[in-house]
Amino acid sequence: MAKERRGHYRADDLSGHGAAIAGGRWNPRGMRVLYTCSHASTALLEALVHLSGDLPAGGYFMVTLELPDRLYDTAFVPALPPNWADLSSDSTPTRAIGRQWLEAGEPLGMRVPSAICPLDENLLLNPLHPEMTLVRVVSTTPFTLDPRLFGHGAP
């Protein structure tokens, strides 16, 4: 799920630039990664947990990507370090795994569980990988957040 702001960001941006600016659980600052989710509901949960403050209900898009099955099937699946999803723990071990995967340059993707919903899987993509050209945006659908997520509206 992506938030689009006029002139600042495109929902269909696959550059990984945002992750490079902020860094993430699986990438250090300065390294581009495209974080994706296997399910729309997990994408929503991931967006809600990473965005803070009084969020506007509109201006979001659910972006659907398509890539060849073989790229998903051959994605790197790392051994998870202890406490990898614990917010109180240091993200250095998971960032080191991501750095190693990105620096190795193969394969295009890395599959990891979602920290917010560990039964679902996230697929991280290396936007600098040559096979990234095989990943295409299928749709960018406007998505309005239900105001009940923010304690507004009927119970």
Coordinates of C-alpha atoms in Angstrom, one line a residue:
M1 CA 0.0 0.0 0.0
A2 CA 1.4 3.4 -0.9
K3 CA 0.6 7.0 -0.1
E4 CA 0.8 9.3 -3.0
R5 CA 1.5 13.0 -2.5
R6 CA 1.4 15.4 -5.4
G7 CA 4.8 16.0 -6.8
H8 CA 6.6 13.9 -4.1
Y9 CA 5.9 10.2 -4.7
R10 CA 4.2 8.0 -7.2
A11 CA 2.3 4.9 -6.0
D12 CA 3.9 2.9 -8.8
D13 CA 7.5 3.9 -7.9
L14 CA 9.5 0.7 -7.7
S15 CA 12.9 2.4 -7.0
G16 CA 13.2 1.5 -3.3
H17 CA 14.3 5.1 -2.7
G18 CA 12.0 5.5 0.4
A19 CA 13.6 2.5 2.1
A20 CA 17.0 3.8 1.3
I21 CA 16.2 7.1 3.0
A22 CA 14.8 5.6 6.2
G23 CA 16.4 2.2 6.3
G24 CA 14.3 -0.7 7.5
R25 CA 14.2 -4.0 9.4
W26 CA 15.9 -5.7 6.4
N27 CA 18.0 -2.8 4.9
P28 CA 20.4 -0.2 6.2
R29 CA 20.1 3.4 5.2
G30 CA 21.4 4.1 1.7
M31 CA 20.5 0.7 0.3
R32 CA 17.4 0.5 -1.9
V33 CA 14.8 -2.2 -1.3
L34 CA 11.2 -2.5 -2.4
Y35 CA 9.1 -4.0 0.4
T36 CA 6.1 -5.9 -0.8
C37 CA 3.4 -8.0 1.0
S38 CA 1.7 -11.2 -0.2
H39 CA -1.7 -10.0 1.0
A40 CA -3.5 -6.7 0.8
S41 CA -4.5 -7.0 4.4
T42 CA -0.9 -7.4 5.5
A43 CA 0.1 -4.4 3.4
L44 CA -2.6 -2.4 5.3
L45 CA -1.3 -3.6 8.6
E46 CA 2.3 -2.8 7.6
A47 CA 1.3 0.7 6.5
L48 CA -0.6 1.4 9.8
V49 CA 2.2 0.2 12.0
H50 CA 4.9 2.3 10.2
L51 CA 2.9 5.5 9.8
S52 CA 2.1 7.5 12.9
G53 CA 0.0 10.5 13.9
D54 CA -3.4 11.4 12.6
L55 CA -3.5 9.7 9.3
P56 CA -5.7 11.0 6.5
A57 CA -8.2 8.4 5.3
G58 CA -7.6 9.1 1.6
G59 CA -4.7 9.4 -0.8
Y60 CA -3.5 5.8 -0.6
F61 CA -3.2 3.2 -3.3
M62 CA -3.1 -0.5 -3.2
V63 CA -0.4 -1.4 -5.8
T64 CA -0.5 -4.9 -7.3
L65 CA 2.7 -6.2 -8.8
E66 CA 3.3 -9.2 -11.1
L67 CA 6.5 -11.1 -11.5
P68 CA 7.4 -14.5 -12.9
D69 CA 6.8 -17.4 -10.5
R70 CA 10.4 -18.5 -10.9
L71 CA 11.6 -15.2 -9.4
Y72 CA 9.4 -15.8 -6.3
D73 CA 10.4 -19.5 -6.1
T74 CA 14.1 -18.7 -6.2
A75 CA 14.0 -15.8 -3.7
F76 CA 16.5 -16.0 -0.9
V77 CA 15.0 -17.2 2.4
P78 CA 17.3 -16.4 5.2
A79 CA 17.6 -18.1 8.6
L80 CA 16.0 -15.7 11.0
P81 CA 18.1 -14.4 13.9
P82 CA 16.8 -14.7 17.4
N83 CA 14.2 -12.0 18.3
W84 CA 14.2 -10.8 14.7
A85 CA 10.7 -9.3 15.1
D86 CA 11.1 -8.0 18.6
L87 CA 10.7 -4.2 18.5
S88 CA 12.9 -3.8 21.6
S89 CA 15.8 -5.7 20.0
D90 CA 18.5 -4.2 17.7
S91 CA 17.7 -4.5 14.0
T92 CA 21.5 -4.8 13.2
P93 CA 21.3 -8.6 12.5
T94 CA 18.4 -8.4 10.1
R95 CA 19.9 -5.4 8.4
A96 CA 23.2 -7.3 8.0
I97 CA 21.3 -10.1 6.3
G98 CA 19.7 -7.7 3.9
R99 CA 23.0 -5.9 3.2
Q100 CA 24.6 -9.3 2.4
W101 CA 21.7 -10.2 0.1
L102 CA 21.8 -6.9 -1.7
E103 CA 25.6 -6.8 -2.0
A104 CA 25.6 -10.4 -3.4
G105 CA 23.3 -9.2 -6.2
E106 CA 21.5 -12.5 -6.4
P107 CA 18.6 -13.4 -6.4
L108 CA 16.1 -10.6 -7.2
G109 CA 14.0 -11.3 -4.1
M110 CA 14.3 -12.2 -0.4
R111 CA 11.3 -13.8 1.3
V112 CA 10.8 -13.0 5.0
P113 CA 7.9 -13.2 7.4
S114 CA 5.9 -10.1 8.2
A115 CA 6.8 -8.8 11.7
I116 CA 3.3 -7.6 12.2
C117 CA 1.7 -10.8 10.9
P118 CA 4.3 -13.6 10.9
L119 CA 2.0 -16.1 9.2
D120 CA 2.2 -13.9 6.1
E121 CA 5.2 -13.4 3.9
N122 CA 6.8 -10.3 2.6
L123 CA 8.9 -10.3 -0.6
L124 CA 11.7 -7.8 -0.7
L125 CA 12.9 -6.9 -4.1
N126 CA 16.3 -5.5 -5.1
P127 CA 15.3 -2.6 -7.5
L128 CA 18.9 -2.5 -8.9
H129 CA 18.8 -6.2 -9.9
P130 CA 18.7 -6.7 -13.8
E131 CA 15.6 -8.9 -13.5
M132 CA 13.6 -6.1 -11.9
T133 CA 12.6 -5.2 -15.4
L134 CA 10.4 -8.4 -15.2
V135 CA 8.4 -6.9 -12.3
R136 CA 5.4 -4.9 -13.5
V137 CA 2.7 -2.9 -11.9
V138 CA -0.6 -4.5 -12.7
S139 CA -2.8 -1.9 -11.0
T140 CA -2.8 1.1 -8.7
T141 CA -6.2 1.1 -7.0
P142 CA -7.2 4.1 -4.9
F143 CA -7.7 2.9 -1.3
T144 CA -9.5 4.7 1.4
L145 CA -8.8 3.8 5.0
D146 CA -11.8 2.9 7.1
P147 CA -12.2 5.7 9.8
R148 CA -12.8 3.0 12.4
L149 CA -9.1 2.2 12.3
F150 CA -8.5 5.5 14.0
G151 CA -11.4 5.3 16.5
H152 CA -13.8 7.4 14.4
G153 CA -17.2 6.3 13.2
A154 CA -19.8 3.8 14.4
P155 CA -18.7 1.0 16.7

